[in-house]
Amino acid sequence: MKKLSKKLLLSGLAALTIYSGFNNIDISTTYAKVNYDVFDLEAHRGGRDVRPENTLYSYAYAIELGATSIECDMQLTKDGKIVMSHNPILNSDITRDENGNYIENNKYDIRLMTVDELKKFDVGVMDPNCGEYYDLHGKTQFTYDAKIPTLEELMQLIQSYGDKNIVSNIETISYPDPASAGYKNNADPKKFVEVFNNIVKKI
């Protein structure tokens, strides 16, 4: 993956375009110098409108682009591991099975699955037939064979770039409210935090 100079960044709309899309912007010509002391370039889900969200590809792209922080999301698996995913249920718009078919909606709950089971799915290609979601986020997205990464894999990726200044804005996705749609199978919050803390302490 070719590295970009940290002196080259997107122009004034950088944060907004990474967050919400590159649909109308030619990123090959919209670079500018940014003062890192006063400006935080945060890549939402790693920059999901350019690379598959919450994958090592999107996180690496954000770092190479010059992002100063990476926003991402965590789920706790059945075997007590943390994986990077915004939704607790595998998203049928971006997830394919081992045969390359897009999965059934609301069928696979990450919190009831092991990491090994999750690694069988591919989340690197958005379904072009998923409607508005594809129109908003998929048209400009590069495609890859991508697996759901673990938190350790994300931390190792950041370390591999030798960049100690990258801030990780990591969301602990939890649904403690019984009225919430995600309440069923919600991970125990205390265990979630303990697992996260143990991983961070080892890094």
PDB file of C-alpha atoms in Angstrom:
ATOM      1  CA  MET A   1       0.000   0.000   0.000  1.00  0.00           C
ATOM      2  CA  LYS A   2       1.623   3.265  -1.112  1.00  0.00           C
ATOM      3  CA  LYS A   3       2.158   5.699   1.741  1.00  0.00           C
ATOM      4  CA  LEU A   4       1.082   9.311   1.441  1.00  0.00           C
ATOM      5  CA  SER A   5       2.987  12.198   3.005  1.00  0.00           C
ATOM      6  CA  LYS A   6       1.429  13.456   6.222  1.00  0.00           C
ATOM      7  CA  LYS A   7       1.836  16.965   4.806  1.00  0.00           C
ATOM      8  CA  LEU A   8      -0.775  16.153   2.219  1.00  0.00           C
ATOM      9  CA  LEU A   9      -4.338  16.048   3.452  1.00  0.00           C
ATOM     10  CA  LEU A  10      -7.802  16.753   2.225  1.00  0.00           C
ATOM     11  CA  SER A  11      -8.799  20.403   2.103  1.00  0.00           C
ATOM     12  CA  GLY A  12     -11.185  22.206   4.472  1.00  0.00           C
ATOM     13  CA  LEU A  13     -13.944  19.636   4.071  1.00  0.00           C
ATOM     14  CA  ALA A  14     -11.659  16.733   4.981  1.00  0.00           C
ATOM     15  CA  ALA A  15     -13.298  15.677   8.220  1.00  0.00           C
ATOM     16  CA  LEU A  16     -16.780  15.915   6.774  1.00  0.00           C
ATOM     17  CA  THR A  17     -15.954  14.022   3.602  1.00  0.00           C
ATOM     18  CA  ILE A  18     -14.329  11.127   5.413  1.00  0.00           C
ATOM     19  CA  TYR A  19     -17.290  11.025   7.783  1.00  0.00           C
ATOM     20  CA  SER A  20     -20.063  11.290   5.253  1.00  0.00           C
ATOM     21  CA  GLY A  21     -18.711  10.533   1.804  1.00  0.00           C
ATOM     22  CA  PHE A  22     -16.572  11.385  -1.185  1.00  0.00           C
ATOM     23  CA  ASN A  23     -19.424  11.178  -3.681  1.00  0.00           C
ATOM     24  CA  ASN A  24     -18.868  14.621  -5.178  1.00  0.00           C
ATOM     25  CA  ILE A  25     -15.193  15.222  -4.455  1.00  0.00           C
ATOM     26  CA  ASP A  26     -12.155  14.287  -6.502  1.00  0.00           C
ATOM     27  CA  ILE A  27      -9.747  13.323  -3.716  1.00  0.00           C
ATOM     28  CA  SER A  28      -6.827  13.091  -6.116  1.00  0.00           C
ATOM     29  CA  THR A  29      -6.695  16.884  -6.398  1.00  0.00           C
ATOM     30  CA  THR A  30      -7.986  18.127  -3.043  1.00  0.00           C
ATOM     31  CA  TYR A  31      -4.929  18.161  -0.822  1.00  0.00           C
ATOM     32  CA  ALA A  32      -3.778  20.872   1.541  1.00  0.00           C
ATOM     33  CA  LYS A  33      -1.499  21.391   4.517  1.00  0.00           C
ATOM     34  CA  VAL A  34      -3.153  21.077   7.904  1.00  0.00           C
ATOM     35  CA  ASN A  35      -1.962  22.325  11.284  1.00  0.00           C
ATOM     36  CA  TYR A  36      -2.048  19.202  13.459  1.00  0.00           C
ATOM     37  CA  ASP A  37      -1.977  21.277  16.638  1.00  0.00           C
ATOM     38  CA  VAL A  38      -5.420  22.737  16.025  1.00  0.00           C
ATOM     39  CA  PHE A  39      -7.148  20.330  13.630  1.00  0.00           C
ATOM     40  CA  ASP A  40      -8.225  16.753  14.231  1.00  0.00           C
ATOM     41  CA  LEU A  41      -8.849  14.703  11.107  1.00  0.00           C
ATOM     42  CA  GLU A  42     -11.016  11.824  12.324  1.00  0.00           C
ATOM     43  CA  ALA A  43     -11.851   8.919  10.052  1.00  0.00           C
ATOM     44  CA  HIS A  44     -15.368   7.626  10.743  1.00  0.00           C
ATOM     45  CA  ARG A  45     -15.280   3.818  10.878  1.00  0.00           C
ATOM     46  CA  GLY A  46     -11.870   4.218   9.278  1.00  0.00           C
ATOM     47  CA  GLY A  47     -13.267   6.149   6.300  1.00  0.00           C
ATOM     48  CA  ARG A  48     -16.119   3.936   5.173  1.00  0.00           C
ATOM     49  CA  ASP A  49     -16.951   5.765   1.964  1.00  0.00           C
ATOM     50  CA  VAL A  50     -13.520   4.934   0.539  1.00  0.00           C
ATOM     51  CA  ARG A  51     -12.652   1.600   2.157  1.00  0.00           C
ATOM     52  CA  PRO A  52     -14.885  -1.085   3.754  1.00  0.00           C
ATOM     53  CA  GLU A  53     -15.883   0.190   7.181  1.00  0.00           C
ATOM     54  CA  ASN A  54     -14.202  -1.053  10.347  1.00  0.00           C
ATOM     55  CA  THR A  55     -11.679  -3.187   8.467  1.00  0.00           C
ATOM     56  CA  LEU A  56      -7.894  -3.122   8.489  1.00  0.00           C
ATOM     57  CA  TYR A  57      -8.093  -1.648   4.986  1.00  0.00           C
ATOM     58  CA  SER A  58     -10.064   1.370   6.169  1.00  0.00           C
ATOM     59  CA  TYR A  59      -7.883   1.907   9.248  1.00  0.00           C
ATOM     60  CA  ALA A  60      -4.674   1.686   7.182  1.00  0.00           C
ATOM     61  CA  TYR A  61      -6.112   4.091   4.625  1.00  0.00           C
ATOM     62  CA  ALA A  62      -6.942   6.594   7.353  1.00  0.00           C
ATOM     63  CA  ILE A  63      -3.420   6.447   8.744  1.00  0.00           C
ATOM     64  CA  GLU A  64      -1.829   6.831   5.323  1.00  0.00           C
ATOM     65  CA  LEU A  65      -4.119   9.710   4.497  1.00  0.00           C
ATOM     66  CA  GLY A  66      -2.869  11.509   7.585  1.00  0.00           C
ATOM     67  CA  ALA A  67      -5.799  11.070   9.973  1.00  0.00           C
ATOM     68  CA  THR A  68      -5.004  12.078  13.529  1.00  0.00           C
ATOM     69  CA  SER A  69      -7.749   9.931  15.019  1.00  0.00           C
ATOM     70  CA  ILE A  70      -9.698   6.841  14.021  1.00  0.00           C
ATOM     71  CA  GLU A  71     -13.307   6.357  15.085  1.00  0.00           C
ATOM     72  CA  CYS A  72     -14.335   2.724  15.312  1.00  0.00           C
ATOM     73  CA  ASP A  73     -16.706   0.386  17.114  1.00  0.00           C
ATOM     74  CA  MET A  74     -16.415  -2.739  19.260  1.00  0.00           C
ATOM     75  CA  GLN A  75     -18.500  -5.834  19.877  1.00  0.00           C
ATOM     76  CA  LEU A  76     -17.812  -8.607  22.399  1.00  0.00           C
ATOM     77  CA  THR A  77     -17.969 -12.112  20.959  1.00  0.00           C
ATOM     78  CA  LYS A  78     -19.230 -15.338  22.494  1.00  0.00           C
ATOM     79  CA  ASP A  79     -15.671 -16.450  23.250  1.00  0.00           C
ATOM     80  CA  GLY A  80     -14.828 -13.223  25.064  1.00  0.00           C
ATOM     81  CA  LYS A  81     -12.927 -11.471  22.267  1.00  0.00           C
ATOM     82  CA  ILE A  82     -13.411  -7.961  20.949  1.00  0.00           C
ATOM     83  CA  VAL A  83     -14.030  -7.423  17.249  1.00  0.00           C
ATOM     84  CA  MET A  84     -14.509  -4.238  15.299  1.00  0.00           C
ATOM     85  CA  SER A  85     -18.092  -3.767  14.128  1.00  0.00           C
ATOM     86  CA  HIS A  86     -20.679  -1.033  14.512  1.00  0.00           C
ATOM     87  CA  ASN A  87     -23.624  -3.412  14.428  1.00  0.00           C
ATOM     88  CA  PRO A  88     -24.048  -6.347  16.846  1.00  0.00           C
ATOM     89  CA  ILE A  89     -25.792  -8.210  14.015  1.00  0.00           C
ATOM     90  CA  LEU A  90     -23.839  -8.881  10.826  1.00  0.00           C
ATOM     91  CA  ASN A  91     -24.965  -6.331   8.256  1.00  0.00           C
ATOM     92  CA  SER A  92     -26.478  -8.089   5.243  1.00  0.00           C
ATOM     93  CA  ASP A  93     -25.584  -5.120   3.015  1.00  0.00           C
ATOM     94  CA  ILE A  94     -21.859  -5.693   3.451  1.00  0.00           C
ATOM     95  CA  THR A  95     -21.447  -9.316   4.567  1.00  0.00           C
ATOM     96  CA  ARG A  96     -20.976 -12.347   2.325  1.00  0.00           C
ATOM     97  CA  ASP A  97     -20.717 -15.999   3.317  1.00  0.00           C
ATOM     98  CA  GLU A  98     -18.033 -18.488   2.278  1.00  0.00           C
ATOM     99  CA  ASN A  99     -19.823 -18.996  -1.054  1.00  0.00           C
ATOM    100  CA  GLY A 100     -19.794 -15.295  -1.852  1.00  0.00           C
ATOM    101  CA  ASN A 101     -23.510 -14.798  -1.227  1.00  0.00           C
ATOM    102  CA  TYR A 102     -24.854 -11.896   0.799  1.00  0.00           C
ATOM    103  CA  ILE A 103     -26.227 -13.178   4.071  1.00  0.00           C
ATOM    104  CA  GLU A 104     -29.781 -13.116   5.318  1.00  0.00           C
ATOM    105  CA  ASN A 105     -30.689  -9.984   7.265  1.00  0.00           C
ATOM    106  CA  ASN A 106     -30.723 -10.226  11.089  1.00  0.00           C
ATOM    107  CA  LYS A 107     -29.496 -13.819  11.051  1.00  0.00           C
ATOM    108  CA  TYR A 108     -26.031 -13.671  12.616  1.00  0.00           C
ATOM    109  CA  ASP A 109     -25.484 -12.071  16.024  1.00  0.00           C
ATOM    110  CA  ILE A 110     -21.806 -11.312  16.671  1.00  0.00           C
ATOM    111  CA  ARG A 111     -22.372 -11.648  20.414  1.00  0.00           C
ATOM    112  CA  LEU A 112     -23.400 -15.290  19.941  1.00  0.00           C
ATOM    113  CA  MET A 113     -20.485 -16.150  17.664  1.00  0.00           C
ATOM    114  CA  THR A 114     -16.800 -16.918  18.098  1.00  0.00           C
ATOM    115  CA  VAL A 115     -14.023 -15.056  16.320  1.00  0.00           C
ATOM    116  CA  ASP A 116     -13.282 -18.147  14.224  1.00  0.00           C
ATOM    117  CA  GLU A 117     -16.901 -18.231  13.072  1.00  0.00           C
ATOM    118  CA  LEU A 118     -16.855 -14.539  12.228  1.00  0.00           C
ATOM    119  CA  LYS A 119     -13.644 -14.861  10.221  1.00  0.00           C
ATOM    120  CA  LYS A 120     -15.507 -17.066   7.733  1.00  0.00           C
ATOM    121  CA  PHE A 121     -17.469 -14.051   6.508  1.00  0.00           C
ATOM    122  CA  ASP A 122     -16.274 -11.356   4.128  1.00  0.00           C
ATOM    123  CA  VAL A 123     -17.156  -7.707   4.796  1.00  0.00           C
ATOM    124  CA  GLY A 124     -15.154  -6.057   2.025  1.00  0.00           C
ATOM    125  CA  VAL A 125     -17.743  -5.639  -0.732  1.00  0.00           C
ATOM    126  CA  MET A 126     -20.970  -3.688  -0.346  1.00  0.00           C
ATOM    127  CA  ASP A 127     -24.030  -5.093  -2.091  1.00  0.00           C
ATOM    128  CA  PRO A 128     -24.744  -2.755  -5.049  1.00  0.00           C
ATOM    129  CA  ASN A 129     -28.407  -3.750  -4.817  1.00  0.00           C
ATOM    130  CA  CYS A 130     -28.934  -2.642  -1.221  1.00  0.00           C
ATOM    131  CA  GLY A 131     -30.467   0.671  -2.256  1.00  0.00           C
ATOM    132  CA  GLU A 132     -29.895   3.971  -0.475  1.00  0.00           C
ATOM    133  CA  TYR A 133     -27.092   2.604   1.717  1.00  0.00           C
ATOM    134  CA  TYR A 134     -25.069   1.781  -1.384  1.00  0.00           C
ATOM    135  CA  ASP A 135     -25.888   5.140  -2.976  1.00  0.00           C
ATOM    136  CA  LEU A 136     -24.648   6.957   0.134  1.00  0.00           C
ATOM    137  CA  HIS A 137     -21.596   4.861   0.978  1.00  0.00           C
ATOM    138  CA  GLY A 138     -20.880   2.197  -1.624  1.00  0.00           C
ATOM    139  CA  LYS A 139     -20.410   3.948  -4.952  1.00  0.00           C
ATOM    140  CA  THR A 140     -17.049   5.423  -3.993  1.00  0.00           C
ATOM    141  CA  GLN A 141     -15.821   2.488  -1.923  1.00  0.00           C
ATOM    142  CA  PHE A 142     -12.941   0.287  -3.020  1.00  0.00           C
ATOM    143  CA  THR A 143     -13.606  -3.433  -2.621  1.00  0.00           C
ATOM    144  CA  TYR A 144     -11.447  -6.075  -0.944  1.00  0.00           C
ATOM    145  CA  ASP A 145     -11.587  -9.532   0.535  1.00  0.00           C
ATOM    146  CA  ALA A 146     -11.811  -8.318   4.131  1.00  0.00           C
ATOM    147  CA  LYS A 147     -12.465 -10.037   7.429  1.00  0.00           C
ATOM    148  CA  ILE A 148     -13.795  -8.482  10.631  1.00  0.00           C
ATOM    149  CA  PRO A 149     -10.669  -7.565  12.606  1.00  0.00           C
ATOM    150  CA  THR A 150     -10.105  -7.986  16.304  1.00  0.00           C
ATOM    151  CA  LEU A 151      -9.136  -5.096  18.553  1.00  0.00           C
ATOM    152  CA  GLU A 152      -5.632  -6.590  18.855  1.00  0.00           C
ATOM    153  CA  GLU A 153      -5.283  -6.560  15.075  1.00  0.00           C
ATOM    154  CA  LEU A 154      -6.242  -2.892  14.973  1.00  0.00           C
ATOM    155  CA  MET A 155      -3.706  -2.035  17.675  1.00  0.00           C
ATOM    156  CA  GLN A 156      -0.999  -4.029  15.893  1.00  0.00           C
ATOM    157  CA  LEU A 157      -1.775  -2.227  12.644  1.00  0.00           C
ATOM    158  CA  ILE A 158      -1.345   1.185  14.255  1.00  0.00           C
ATOM    159  CA  GLN A 159       1.904   0.058  15.851  1.00  0.00           C
ATOM    160  CA  SER A 160       3.183  -1.287  12.541  1.00  0.00           C
ATOM    161  CA  TYR A 161       3.021   2.228  11.125  1.00  0.00           C
ATOM    162  CA  GLY A 162       5.136   3.441  14.027  1.00  0.00           C
ATOM    163  CA  ASP A 163       2.688   6.232  14.702  1.00  0.00           C
ATOM    164  CA  LYS A 164       2.247   6.862  18.418  1.00  0.00           C
ATOM    165  CA  ASN A 165       0.224  10.006  17.769  1.00  0.00           C
ATOM    166  CA  ILE A 166      -2.851   8.287  16.324  1.00  0.00           C
ATOM    167  CA  VAL A 167      -5.810   8.648  18.688  1.00  0.00           C
ATOM    168  CA  SER A 168      -8.302   5.762  18.742  1.00  0.00           C
ATOM    169  CA  ASN A 169     -11.861   6.918  19.353  1.00  0.00           C
ATOM    170  CA  ILE A 170     -13.313   3.493  20.116  1.00  0.00           C
ATOM    171  CA  GLU A 171     -16.986   3.061  20.913  1.00  0.00           C
ATOM    172  CA  THR A 172     -18.116   0.301  23.250  1.00  0.00           C
ATOM    173  CA  ILE A 173     -21.385  -0.639  21.600  1.00  0.00           C
ATOM    174  CA  SER A 174     -23.805  -1.799  24.302  1.00  0.00           C
ATOM    175  CA  TYR A 175     -27.571  -1.891  24.735  1.00  0.00           C
ATOM    176  CA  PRO A 176     -28.382  -1.958  28.485  1.00  0.00           C
ATOM    177  CA  ASP A 177     -31.870  -0.508  28.027  1.00  0.00           C
ATOM    178  CA  PRO A 178     -34.508  -3.291  27.837  1.00  0.00           C
ATOM    179  CA  ALA A 179     -36.493  -1.095  25.450  1.00  0.00           C
ATOM    180  CA  SER A 180     -33.584  -1.019  22.974  1.00  0.00           C
ATOM    181  CA  ALA A 181     -33.696  -3.210  19.886  1.00  0.00           C
ATOM    182  CA  GLY A 182     -30.205  -4.473  20.680  1.00  0.00           C
ATOM    183  CA  TYR A 183     -30.948  -5.436  24.288  1.00  0.00           C
ATOM    184  CA  LYS A 184     -31.427  -9.134  23.535  1.00  0.00           C
ATOM    185  CA  ASN A 185     -28.053 -10.901  23.776  1.00  0.00           C
ATOM    186  CA  ASN A 186     -26.399  -7.704  25.008  1.00  0.00           C
ATOM    187  CA  ALA A 187     -22.890  -8.379  26.284  1.00  0.00           C
ATOM    188  CA  ASP A 188     -22.323  -7.981  30.001  1.00  0.00           C
ATOM    189  CA  PRO A 189     -21.011  -4.401  30.317  1.00  0.00           C
ATOM    190  CA  LYS A 190     -18.614  -5.241  33.144  1.00  0.00           C
ATOM    191  CA  LYS A 191     -17.065  -8.122  31.245  1.00  0.00           C
ATOM    192  CA  PHE A 192     -16.869  -6.002  28.091  1.00  0.00           C
ATOM    193  CA  VAL A 193     -14.900  -3.290  29.892  1.00  0.00           C
ATOM    194  CA  GLU A 194     -12.641  -5.823  31.620  1.00  0.00           C
ATOM    195  CA  VAL A 195     -11.738  -7.501  28.330  1.00  0.00           C
ATOM    196  CA  PHE A 196     -11.066  -4.135  26.719  1.00  0.00           C
ATOM    197  CA  ASN A 197      -8.927  -2.985  29.635  1.00  0.00           C
ATOM    198  CA  ASN A 198      -6.857  -6.168  29.590  1.00  0.00           C
ATOM    199  CA  ILE A 199      -6.158  -5.787  25.877  1.00  0.00           C
ATOM    200  CA  VAL A 200      -5.146  -2.141  26.195  1.00  0.00           C
ATOM    201  CA  LYS A 201      -2.817  -2.903  29.103  1.00  0.00           C
ATOM    202  CA  LYS A 202      -0.956  -5.469  26.995  1.00  0.00           C
ATOM    203  CA  ILE A 203      -0.422  -3.121  24.053  1.00  0.00           C
TER     204      ILE A 203
END
